[in-house]
Short mmCIF file of C-alpha atoms and ligand atoms in Angstrom, two decimals:
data_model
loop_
_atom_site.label_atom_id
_atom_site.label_comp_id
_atom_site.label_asym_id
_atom_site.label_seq_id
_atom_site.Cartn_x
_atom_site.Cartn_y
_atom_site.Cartn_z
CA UNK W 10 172.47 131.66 -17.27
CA UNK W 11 170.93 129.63 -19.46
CA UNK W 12 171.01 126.06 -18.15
CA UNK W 13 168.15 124.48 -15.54
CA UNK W 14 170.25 124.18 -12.59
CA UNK W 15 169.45 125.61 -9.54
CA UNK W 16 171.58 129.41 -8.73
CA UNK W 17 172.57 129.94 -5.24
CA UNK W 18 173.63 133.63 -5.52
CA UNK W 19 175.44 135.18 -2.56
CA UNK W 20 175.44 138.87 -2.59
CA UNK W 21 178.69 140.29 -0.79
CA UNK W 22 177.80 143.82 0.64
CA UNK W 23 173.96 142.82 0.15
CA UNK W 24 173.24 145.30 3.43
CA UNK W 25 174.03 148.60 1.38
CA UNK W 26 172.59 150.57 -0.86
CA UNK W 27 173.36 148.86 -4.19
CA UNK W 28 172.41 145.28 -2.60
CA UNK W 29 169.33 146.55 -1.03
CA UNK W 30 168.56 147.86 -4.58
CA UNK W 31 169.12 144.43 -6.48
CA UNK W 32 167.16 142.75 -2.78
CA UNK W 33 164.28 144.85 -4.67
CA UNK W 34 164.72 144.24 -7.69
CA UNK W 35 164.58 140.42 -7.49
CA UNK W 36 161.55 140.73 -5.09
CA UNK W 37 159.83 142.54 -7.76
CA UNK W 38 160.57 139.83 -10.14
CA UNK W 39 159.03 137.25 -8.18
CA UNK W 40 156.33 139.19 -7.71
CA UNK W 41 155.60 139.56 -11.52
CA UNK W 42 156.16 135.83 -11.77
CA UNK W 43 159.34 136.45 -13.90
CA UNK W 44 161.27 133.95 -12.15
CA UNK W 45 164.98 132.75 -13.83
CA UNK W 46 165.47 129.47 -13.14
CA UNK W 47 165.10 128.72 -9.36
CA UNK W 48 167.43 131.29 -8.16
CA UNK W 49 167.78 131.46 -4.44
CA UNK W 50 169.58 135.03 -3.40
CA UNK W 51 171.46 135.63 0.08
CA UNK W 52 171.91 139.08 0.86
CA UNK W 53 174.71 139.39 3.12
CA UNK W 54 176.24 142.10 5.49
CA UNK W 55 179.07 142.46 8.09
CA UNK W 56 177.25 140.47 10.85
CA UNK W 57 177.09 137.68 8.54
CA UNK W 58 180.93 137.48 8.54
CA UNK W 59 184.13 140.35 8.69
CA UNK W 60 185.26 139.73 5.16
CA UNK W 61 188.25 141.35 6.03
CA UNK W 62 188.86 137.76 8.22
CA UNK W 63 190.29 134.79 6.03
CA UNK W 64 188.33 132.07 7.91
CA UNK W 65 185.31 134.24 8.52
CA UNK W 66 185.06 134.99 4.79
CA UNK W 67 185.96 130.83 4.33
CA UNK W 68 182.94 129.87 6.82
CA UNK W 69 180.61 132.09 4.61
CA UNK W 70 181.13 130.29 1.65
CA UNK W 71 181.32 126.92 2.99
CA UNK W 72 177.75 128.06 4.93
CA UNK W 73 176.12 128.98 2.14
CA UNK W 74 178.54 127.20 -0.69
CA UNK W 75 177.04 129.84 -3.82
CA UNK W 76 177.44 129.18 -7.64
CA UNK W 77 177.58 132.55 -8.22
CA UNK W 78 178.35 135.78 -6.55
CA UNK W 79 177.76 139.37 -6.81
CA UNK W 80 180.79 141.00 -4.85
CA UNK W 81 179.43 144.37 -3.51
CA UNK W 82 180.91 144.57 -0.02
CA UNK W 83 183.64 147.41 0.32
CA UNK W 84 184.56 149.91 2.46
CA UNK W 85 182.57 152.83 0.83
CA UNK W 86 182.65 156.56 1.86
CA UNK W 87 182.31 160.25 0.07
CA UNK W 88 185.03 162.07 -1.02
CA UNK W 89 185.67 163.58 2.61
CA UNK W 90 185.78 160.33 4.01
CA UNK W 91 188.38 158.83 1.57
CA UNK W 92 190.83 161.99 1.88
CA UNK W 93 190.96 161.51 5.26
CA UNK W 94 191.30 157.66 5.35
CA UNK W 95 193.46 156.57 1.99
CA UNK W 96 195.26 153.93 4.09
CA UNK W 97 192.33 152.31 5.72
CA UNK W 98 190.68 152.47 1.86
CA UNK W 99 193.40 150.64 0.38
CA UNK W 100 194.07 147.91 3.29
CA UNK W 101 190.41 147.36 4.01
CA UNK W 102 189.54 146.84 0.35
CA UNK W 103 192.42 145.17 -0.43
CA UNK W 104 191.56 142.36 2.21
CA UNK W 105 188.08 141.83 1.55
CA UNK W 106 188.67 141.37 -2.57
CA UNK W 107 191.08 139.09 -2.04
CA UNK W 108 189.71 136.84 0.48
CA UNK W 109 186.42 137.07 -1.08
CA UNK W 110 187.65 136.31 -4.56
CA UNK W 111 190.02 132.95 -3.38
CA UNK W 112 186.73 132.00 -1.29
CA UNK W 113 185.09 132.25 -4.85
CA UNK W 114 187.66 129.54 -6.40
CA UNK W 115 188.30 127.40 -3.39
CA UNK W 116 184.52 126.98 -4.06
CA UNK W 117 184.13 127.18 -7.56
CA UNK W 118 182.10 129.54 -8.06
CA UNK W 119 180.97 129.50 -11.32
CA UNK W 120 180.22 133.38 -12.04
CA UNK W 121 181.57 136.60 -9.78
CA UNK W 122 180.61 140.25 -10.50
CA UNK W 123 182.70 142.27 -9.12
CA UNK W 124 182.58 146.33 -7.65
CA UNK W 125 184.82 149.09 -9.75
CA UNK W 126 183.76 153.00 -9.75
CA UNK W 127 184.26 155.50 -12.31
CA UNK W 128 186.25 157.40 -9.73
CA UNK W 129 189.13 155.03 -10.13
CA UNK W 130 190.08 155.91 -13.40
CA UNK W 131 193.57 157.83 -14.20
CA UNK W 132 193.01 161.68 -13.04
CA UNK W 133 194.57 162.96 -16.31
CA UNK W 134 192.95 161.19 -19.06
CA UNK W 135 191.13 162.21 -21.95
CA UNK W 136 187.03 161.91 -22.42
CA UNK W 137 185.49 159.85 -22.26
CA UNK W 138 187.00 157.19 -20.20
CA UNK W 139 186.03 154.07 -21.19
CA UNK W 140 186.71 150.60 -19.93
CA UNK W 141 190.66 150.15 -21.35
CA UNK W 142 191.41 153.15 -19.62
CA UNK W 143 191.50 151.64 -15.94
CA UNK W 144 195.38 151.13 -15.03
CA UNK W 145 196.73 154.43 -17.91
CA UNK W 146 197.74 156.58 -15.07
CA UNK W 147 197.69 157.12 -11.09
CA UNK W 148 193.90 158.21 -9.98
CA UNK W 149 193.26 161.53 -8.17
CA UNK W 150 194.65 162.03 -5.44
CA UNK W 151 191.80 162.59 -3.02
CA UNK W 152 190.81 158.46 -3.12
CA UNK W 153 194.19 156.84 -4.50
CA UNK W 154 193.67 154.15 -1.59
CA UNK W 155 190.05 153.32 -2.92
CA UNK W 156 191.38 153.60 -6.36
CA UNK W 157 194.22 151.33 -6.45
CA UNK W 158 192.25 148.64 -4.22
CA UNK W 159 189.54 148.62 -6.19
CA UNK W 160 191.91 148.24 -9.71
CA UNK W 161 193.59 145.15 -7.93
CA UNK W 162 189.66 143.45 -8.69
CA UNK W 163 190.26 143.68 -12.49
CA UNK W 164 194.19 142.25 -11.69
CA UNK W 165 192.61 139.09 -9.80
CA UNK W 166 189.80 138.61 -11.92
CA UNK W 167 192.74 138.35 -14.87
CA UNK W 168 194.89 135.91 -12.79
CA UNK W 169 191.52 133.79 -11.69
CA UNK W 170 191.06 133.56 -15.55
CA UNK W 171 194.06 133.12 -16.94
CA UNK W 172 195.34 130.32 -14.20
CA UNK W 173 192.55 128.74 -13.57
CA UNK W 174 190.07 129.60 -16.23
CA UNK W 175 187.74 131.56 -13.43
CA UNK W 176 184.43 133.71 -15.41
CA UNK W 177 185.16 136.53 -12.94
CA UNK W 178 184.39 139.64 -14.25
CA UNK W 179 183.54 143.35 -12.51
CA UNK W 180 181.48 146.40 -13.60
CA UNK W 181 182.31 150.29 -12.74
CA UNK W 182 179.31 152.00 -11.82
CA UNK W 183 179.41 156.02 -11.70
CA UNK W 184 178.12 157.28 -8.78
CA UNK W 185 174.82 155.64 -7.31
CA UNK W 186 172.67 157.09 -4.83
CA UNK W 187 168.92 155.88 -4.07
CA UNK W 188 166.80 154.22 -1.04
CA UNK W 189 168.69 153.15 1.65
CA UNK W 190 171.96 154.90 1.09
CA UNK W 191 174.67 155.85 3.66
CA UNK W 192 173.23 159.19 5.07
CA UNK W 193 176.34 159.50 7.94
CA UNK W 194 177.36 163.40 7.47
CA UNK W 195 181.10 162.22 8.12
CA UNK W 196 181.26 159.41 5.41
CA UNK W 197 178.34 159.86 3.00
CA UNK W 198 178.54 160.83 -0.59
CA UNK W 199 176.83 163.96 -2.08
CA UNK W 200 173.44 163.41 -2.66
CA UNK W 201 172.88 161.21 0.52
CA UNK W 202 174.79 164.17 2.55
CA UNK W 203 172.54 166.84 1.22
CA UNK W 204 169.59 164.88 1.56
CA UNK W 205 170.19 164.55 5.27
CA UNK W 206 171.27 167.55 6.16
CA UNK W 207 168.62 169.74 3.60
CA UNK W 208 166.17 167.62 5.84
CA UNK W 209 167.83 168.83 9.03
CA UNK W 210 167.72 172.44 7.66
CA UNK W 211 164.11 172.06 7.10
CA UNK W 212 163.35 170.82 10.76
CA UNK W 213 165.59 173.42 11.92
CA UNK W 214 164.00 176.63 9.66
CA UNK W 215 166.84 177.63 8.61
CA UNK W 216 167.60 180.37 6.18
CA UNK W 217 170.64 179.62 4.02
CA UNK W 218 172.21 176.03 3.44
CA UNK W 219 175.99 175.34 2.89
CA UNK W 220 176.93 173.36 0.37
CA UNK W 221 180.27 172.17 0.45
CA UNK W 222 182.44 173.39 -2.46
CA UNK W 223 182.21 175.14 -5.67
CA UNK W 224 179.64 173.43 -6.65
CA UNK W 225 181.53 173.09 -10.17
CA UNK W 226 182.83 169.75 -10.64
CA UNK W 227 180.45 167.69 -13.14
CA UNK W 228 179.32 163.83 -12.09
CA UNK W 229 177.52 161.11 -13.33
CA UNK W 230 174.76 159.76 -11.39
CA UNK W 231 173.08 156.55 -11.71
CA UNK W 232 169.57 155.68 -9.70
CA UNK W 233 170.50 152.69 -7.49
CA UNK W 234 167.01 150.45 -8.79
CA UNK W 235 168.73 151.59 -12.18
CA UNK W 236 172.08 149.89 -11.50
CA UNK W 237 170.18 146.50 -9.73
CA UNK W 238 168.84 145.97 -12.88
CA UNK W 239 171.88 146.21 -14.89
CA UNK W 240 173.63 144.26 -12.52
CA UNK W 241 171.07 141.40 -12.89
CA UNK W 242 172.01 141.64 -16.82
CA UNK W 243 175.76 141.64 -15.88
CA UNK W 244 175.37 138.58 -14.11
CA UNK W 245 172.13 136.20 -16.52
CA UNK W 246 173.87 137.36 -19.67
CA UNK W 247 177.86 138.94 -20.03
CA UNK W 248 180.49 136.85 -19.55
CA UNK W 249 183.83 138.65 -20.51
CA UNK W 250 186.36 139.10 -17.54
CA UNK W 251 186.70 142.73 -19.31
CA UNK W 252 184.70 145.72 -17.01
CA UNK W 253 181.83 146.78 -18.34
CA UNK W 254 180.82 150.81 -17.31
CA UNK W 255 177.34 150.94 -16.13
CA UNK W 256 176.53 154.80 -16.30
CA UNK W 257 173.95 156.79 -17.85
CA UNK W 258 175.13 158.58 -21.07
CA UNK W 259 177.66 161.18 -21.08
CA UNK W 260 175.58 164.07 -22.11
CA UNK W 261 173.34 163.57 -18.34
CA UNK W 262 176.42 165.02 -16.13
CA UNK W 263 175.65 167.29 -14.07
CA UNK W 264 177.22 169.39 -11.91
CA UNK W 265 177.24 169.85 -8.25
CA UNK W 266 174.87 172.70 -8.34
CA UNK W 267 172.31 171.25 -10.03
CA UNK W 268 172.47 168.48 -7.94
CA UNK W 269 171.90 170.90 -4.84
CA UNK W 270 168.94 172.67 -6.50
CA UNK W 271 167.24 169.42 -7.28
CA UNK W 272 167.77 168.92 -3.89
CA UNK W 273 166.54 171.88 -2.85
CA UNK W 274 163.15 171.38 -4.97
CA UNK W 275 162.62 168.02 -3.60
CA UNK W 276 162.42 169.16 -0.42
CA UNK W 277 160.91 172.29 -1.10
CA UNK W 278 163.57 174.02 0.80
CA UNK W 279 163.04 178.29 0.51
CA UNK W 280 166.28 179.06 1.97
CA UNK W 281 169.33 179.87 0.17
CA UNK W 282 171.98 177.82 -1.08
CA UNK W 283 175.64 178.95 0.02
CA UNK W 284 178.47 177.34 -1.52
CA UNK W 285 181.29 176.91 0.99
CA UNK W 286 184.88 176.88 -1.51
CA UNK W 287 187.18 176.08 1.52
CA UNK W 288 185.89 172.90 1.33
CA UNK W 289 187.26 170.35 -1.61
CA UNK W 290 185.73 170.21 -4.93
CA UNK W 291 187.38 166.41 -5.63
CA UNK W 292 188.47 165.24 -9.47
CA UNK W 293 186.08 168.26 -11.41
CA UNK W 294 185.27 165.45 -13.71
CA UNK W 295 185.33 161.45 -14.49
CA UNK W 296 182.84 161.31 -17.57
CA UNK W 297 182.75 158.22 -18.23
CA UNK W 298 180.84 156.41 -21.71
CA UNK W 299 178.52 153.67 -21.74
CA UNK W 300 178.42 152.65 -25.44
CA UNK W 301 180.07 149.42 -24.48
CA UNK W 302 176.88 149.24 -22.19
CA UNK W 303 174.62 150.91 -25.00
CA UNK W 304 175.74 148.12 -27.34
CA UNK W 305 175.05 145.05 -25.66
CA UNK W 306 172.13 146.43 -23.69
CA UNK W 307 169.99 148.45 -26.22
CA UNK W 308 166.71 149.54 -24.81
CA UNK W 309 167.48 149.91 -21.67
CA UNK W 310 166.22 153.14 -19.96
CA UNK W 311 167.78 155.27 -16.95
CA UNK W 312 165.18 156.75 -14.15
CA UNK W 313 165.64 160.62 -14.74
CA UNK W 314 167.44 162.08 -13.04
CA UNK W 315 165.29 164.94 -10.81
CA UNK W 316 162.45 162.31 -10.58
CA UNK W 317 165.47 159.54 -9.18
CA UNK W 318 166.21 162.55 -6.19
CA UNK W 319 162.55 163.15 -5.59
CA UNK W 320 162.14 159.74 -4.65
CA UNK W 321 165.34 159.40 -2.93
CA UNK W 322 164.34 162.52 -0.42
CA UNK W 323 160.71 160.98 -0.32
CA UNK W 324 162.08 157.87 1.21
CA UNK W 325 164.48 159.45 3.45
CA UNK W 326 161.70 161.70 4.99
CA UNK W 327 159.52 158.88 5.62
CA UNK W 328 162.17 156.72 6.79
CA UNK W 329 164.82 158.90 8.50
CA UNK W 330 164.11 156.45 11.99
CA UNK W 331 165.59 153.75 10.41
CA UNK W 332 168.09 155.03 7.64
CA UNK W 333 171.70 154.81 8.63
CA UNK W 334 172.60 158.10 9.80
P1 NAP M 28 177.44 150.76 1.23
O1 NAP M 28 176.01 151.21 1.20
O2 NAP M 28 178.43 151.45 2.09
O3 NAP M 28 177.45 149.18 1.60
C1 NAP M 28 178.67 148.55 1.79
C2 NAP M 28 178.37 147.10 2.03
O4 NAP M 28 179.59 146.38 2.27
C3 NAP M 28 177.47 146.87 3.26
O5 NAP M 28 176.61 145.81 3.03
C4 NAP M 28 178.50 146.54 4.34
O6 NAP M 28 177.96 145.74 5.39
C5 NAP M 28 179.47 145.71 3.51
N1 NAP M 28 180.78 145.65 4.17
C6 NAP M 28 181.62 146.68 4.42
N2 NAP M 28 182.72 146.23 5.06
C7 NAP M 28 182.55 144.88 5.23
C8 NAP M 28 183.32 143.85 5.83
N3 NAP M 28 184.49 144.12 6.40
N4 NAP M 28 182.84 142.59 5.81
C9 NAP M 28 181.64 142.32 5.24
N5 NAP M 28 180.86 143.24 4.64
C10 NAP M 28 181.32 144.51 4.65
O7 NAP M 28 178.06 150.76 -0.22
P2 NAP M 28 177.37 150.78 -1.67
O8 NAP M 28 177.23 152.20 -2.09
O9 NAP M 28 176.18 149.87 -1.67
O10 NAP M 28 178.53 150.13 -2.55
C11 NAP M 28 178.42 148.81 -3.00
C12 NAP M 28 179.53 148.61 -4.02
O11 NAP M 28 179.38 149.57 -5.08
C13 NAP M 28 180.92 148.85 -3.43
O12 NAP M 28 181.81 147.86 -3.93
C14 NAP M 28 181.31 150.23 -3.95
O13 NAP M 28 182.71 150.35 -4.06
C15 NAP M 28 180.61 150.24 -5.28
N6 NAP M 28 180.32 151.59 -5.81
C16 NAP M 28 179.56 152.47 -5.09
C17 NAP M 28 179.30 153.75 -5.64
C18 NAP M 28 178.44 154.75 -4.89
O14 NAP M 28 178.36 155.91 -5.36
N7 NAP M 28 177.80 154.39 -3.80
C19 NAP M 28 179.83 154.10 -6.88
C20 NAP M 28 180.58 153.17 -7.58
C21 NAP M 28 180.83 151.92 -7.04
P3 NAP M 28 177.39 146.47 6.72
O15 NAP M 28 176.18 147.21 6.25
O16 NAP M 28 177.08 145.37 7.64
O17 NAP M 28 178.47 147.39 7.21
O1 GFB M 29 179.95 161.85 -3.78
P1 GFB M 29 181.15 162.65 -3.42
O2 GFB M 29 181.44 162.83 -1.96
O3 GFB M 29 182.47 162.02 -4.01
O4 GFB M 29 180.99 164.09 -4.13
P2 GFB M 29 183.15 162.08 -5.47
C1 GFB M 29 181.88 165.11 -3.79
C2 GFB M 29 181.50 166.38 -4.52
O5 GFB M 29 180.28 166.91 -3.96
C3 GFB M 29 182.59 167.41 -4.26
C4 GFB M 29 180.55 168.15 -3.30
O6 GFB M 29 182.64 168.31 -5.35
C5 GFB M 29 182.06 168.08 -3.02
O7 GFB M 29 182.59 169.41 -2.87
N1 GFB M 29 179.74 168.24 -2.08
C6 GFB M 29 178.96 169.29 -1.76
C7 GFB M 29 179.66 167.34 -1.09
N2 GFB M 29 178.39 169.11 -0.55
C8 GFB M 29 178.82 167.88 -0.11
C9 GFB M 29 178.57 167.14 1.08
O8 GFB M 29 177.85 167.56 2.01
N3 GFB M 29 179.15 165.91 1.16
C10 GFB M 29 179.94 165.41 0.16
N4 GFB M 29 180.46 164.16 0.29
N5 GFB M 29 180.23 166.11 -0.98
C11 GFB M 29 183.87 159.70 -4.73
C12 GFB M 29 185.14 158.91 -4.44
O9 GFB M 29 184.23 160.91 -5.36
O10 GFB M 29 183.05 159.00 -5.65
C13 GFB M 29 184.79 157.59 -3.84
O11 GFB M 29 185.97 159.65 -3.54
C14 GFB M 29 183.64 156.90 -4.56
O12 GFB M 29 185.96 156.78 -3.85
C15 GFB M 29 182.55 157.84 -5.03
O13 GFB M 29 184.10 156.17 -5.64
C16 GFB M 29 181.62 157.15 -6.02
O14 GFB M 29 182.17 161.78 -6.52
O15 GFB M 29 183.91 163.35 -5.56
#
C-alpha cells in the first residue's frame, strides 16, 4: 500500500488466535514507531456481529465502512472436532465467506485477504503441494466440510475479480498454534490440546500421558507471531488473487511425536507418554512448499520450532484463568 491515504483495516475473526497474533504485531509496530501510513485496525469477534447473519455482517461494514480487510473469522476446530461436525463446517463457513466477501464489494473494499489451510488440499496428491494444487482432487475425508468451504474462498475471490475487477486474494497457512489459541479439549487442535491437558497432568501428578494416535502422521507448524507478520506482507505488498502458502519449509515437518516430546520438555513433564492408536491419526501428511513464499519474501525467518512451544506453554501456564478453555 503505497499511496498516503488513510487504511481502515477490519480484521474478520480478529478475537482468535491468528488475529490476536497480527493485534500484536501491529502494536509492536507502533511501538517501534514503524507506522505505515495512518492505518487504523479493528479487531473484530462474534459479539461484534454473527457473520453467519446477512444484515448483521451488512451493519458491520456499513459501521465501520473498511478499505481493506483481513478475513480470518471461521468456524475453526481440530481434527476431532471436524470429523464429528463436517456439515456444520461446510454450512457455517460457507455463510460467513460469502456474506463477508459481498459485504467487501457492496463496500468496495479495496484489498481482502482471505483464510485457506494446507489441510484443504486433495488427500492423494503428490509432494509438495503447492498453490495450483487446491481444487486436483476431493480432500481427506476427516474435514471435507472445512475443506470444500474453505476452497469456495479462492472460487469467489475469482468471480469478485473477474466480474468486477475485486483485488481479493487468500493465503493457506499450515497449521498455526501460539498465544491465545483455542485450548477447548473437545475442539482444539494438537498442540493447544496437549498443552492443556500436559498442564492438567502436571497439576494432577500423574504418571503416564495419552496422546491421541500413532503419533506418526508428519505436520507443518507455523508460530502464530510468525504468520501475523506474513500476513501484514500479504496485505502492504502482494496483490495476485492467486493463494499464496505461508508455511515454514518443507524439510521442518515434524511428526506428532516430536510434537508431544517438545511438549513434554516444555513443561517439564517426567511422566510417560502413551500413544492411544484407537484414536484417529487424520491425513499422515499435507507437506506443503513455500518457495512461492521464499521467492517473493526472501529473508524472512520462522521462530523455531521447540523455542515457538516453549513460549506457547509459558503463556498458557501463566494465563490458563483467562485462556479459552
Ligand atoms: P480461532 O482462534 O478459532 O478464531 C476464530 C475467529 O473467528 C474468532 O475471532 C471467532 O470469534 C470468529 N468467528 C467464528 N465464528 C464467527 C461468526 N459466526 N461470526 C463472527 N465471527 C466468528 O481460529 P484461528 O485459528 O485464529 O483461525 C483464523 C483463520 O485461520 C481461520 O480462517 C482458519 O480457518 C485459518 N487457519 C487456521 C489454522 C490453525 O491451525 N489454527 C490453520 C490454517 C488456517 P469469537 O472468538 O467471538 O468466537
Ligand atoms: O491439529 P489437529 O487436530 O488436526 O492434529 P490436523 C491432529 C493430529 O494430532 C492427529 C494427533 O494425528 C491426532 O491423532 N493428536 C494427538 C491430537 N493428540 C491429540 C489431541 O489431544 N488433540 C488433537 N486434536 N489431535 C486439521 C484439520 O487437521 O488441521 C482442520 O482437520 C484444520 O480442518 C487444521 O485445517 C489446521 O492437522 O490433523
Amino acid at each position: 500500500m503505497m499511496d498516503g491515504e488513510s487504511h481502515i483495516i477490519l480484521v474478520t475473526g480478529g478475537s482468535g488466535l491468528v488475529g490476536q497474533a497480527i493485534k500484536t504485531v501491529v502494536e509492536e509496530e507502533k511501538q517501534q514507531g514503524r507506522r505505515y501510513h495512518n492505518e487504523t485496525w479493528i479487531f473484530c469477534g462474534s459479539k461484534d456481529g454473527d457473520l453467519r447473519d446477512k444484515q448483521q455482517t451488512e451493519a458491520l461494514f456499513k459501521k465501520h465502512q473498511p478499505t481493506h480487510v483481513i478475513h480470518l473469522a471461521a468456524m475453526v476446530g481440530g481434527l476431532f472436532h471436524n470429523m464429528a461436525h463436517n456439515l456444520d463446517f461446510f454450512r457455517e463457513n460457507m455463510a460467513i465467506n460469502d456474506n463477508v466477501l459481498a459485504a467487501c464489494h457492496n463496500n468496495s473494499v479495496k484489498k481482502v485477504v482471505s483464510c485457506l489451510s494446507t489441510c484443504i488440499f486433495p488427500d492423494k496428491t503428490t509432494y509438495p503441494i503447492d498453490e495450483t494444487m487446491v481444487h486436483n482432487g476431493p480432500p481427506h475425508s476427516s474435514n471435507y466440510g472445512y475443506s470444500y468451504a474453505k476452497r469456495m474462498i479462492d472460487v469467489l475471490n475469482r468471480g469478485y475479480h473477474d466480474q468486477h475487477g475485486r483485488v481479493f486474494t487468500s493465503v493457506i497457512p499450515c497449521n498455526v498454534f501460539g498465544p491465545k489459541d483455542n485450548y477447548s479439549v473437545q475442539s482444539s487442535h494438537v498442540i493447544p490440546a496437549l498443552v492443556r491437558r500436559m498442564d492438567d497432568a502436571m497439576r494432577n501428578g500423574d504418571s503416564t500421558f495419552k496422546v491421541l494416535g500413532s503419533g506418526r502422521p508428519l505436520r507443518q507448524f507455523i508460530y502464530s507471531p510468525d504468520l501475523a507478520r506474513l500476513f501484514l506482507w500479504v496485505l502492504r505488498n502482494y496483490d495476485s488473487v492467486e493463494p499464496i502458502i505461508l508455511s515454514v519449509d518443507e524439510e521442518d515437518e515434524v511428526p506428532i511425536s516430536a510434537v508431544a516430546e517438545a511438549i513434554k520438555k516444555a513443561h517439564g513433564f517426567q511422566g510417560t507418554l502413551v500413544y492411544d492408536t484407537s484414536s484417529a491419526d487424520g491425513q499422515y501428511k499435507k507437506t506443503a512448499s513455500n518457495k512461492k513464499l521464499r521467492a517473493l519474501y526472501k529473508d524472512f525467518t520462522f521462530t523455531p520450532f521447540e523455542q515457538a512451544v516453549r513460549e506457547t506453554v509459558q503463556w498458557f501456564r501463566d494465563n490458563r484463568e483467562v485462556a479459552r478453555t
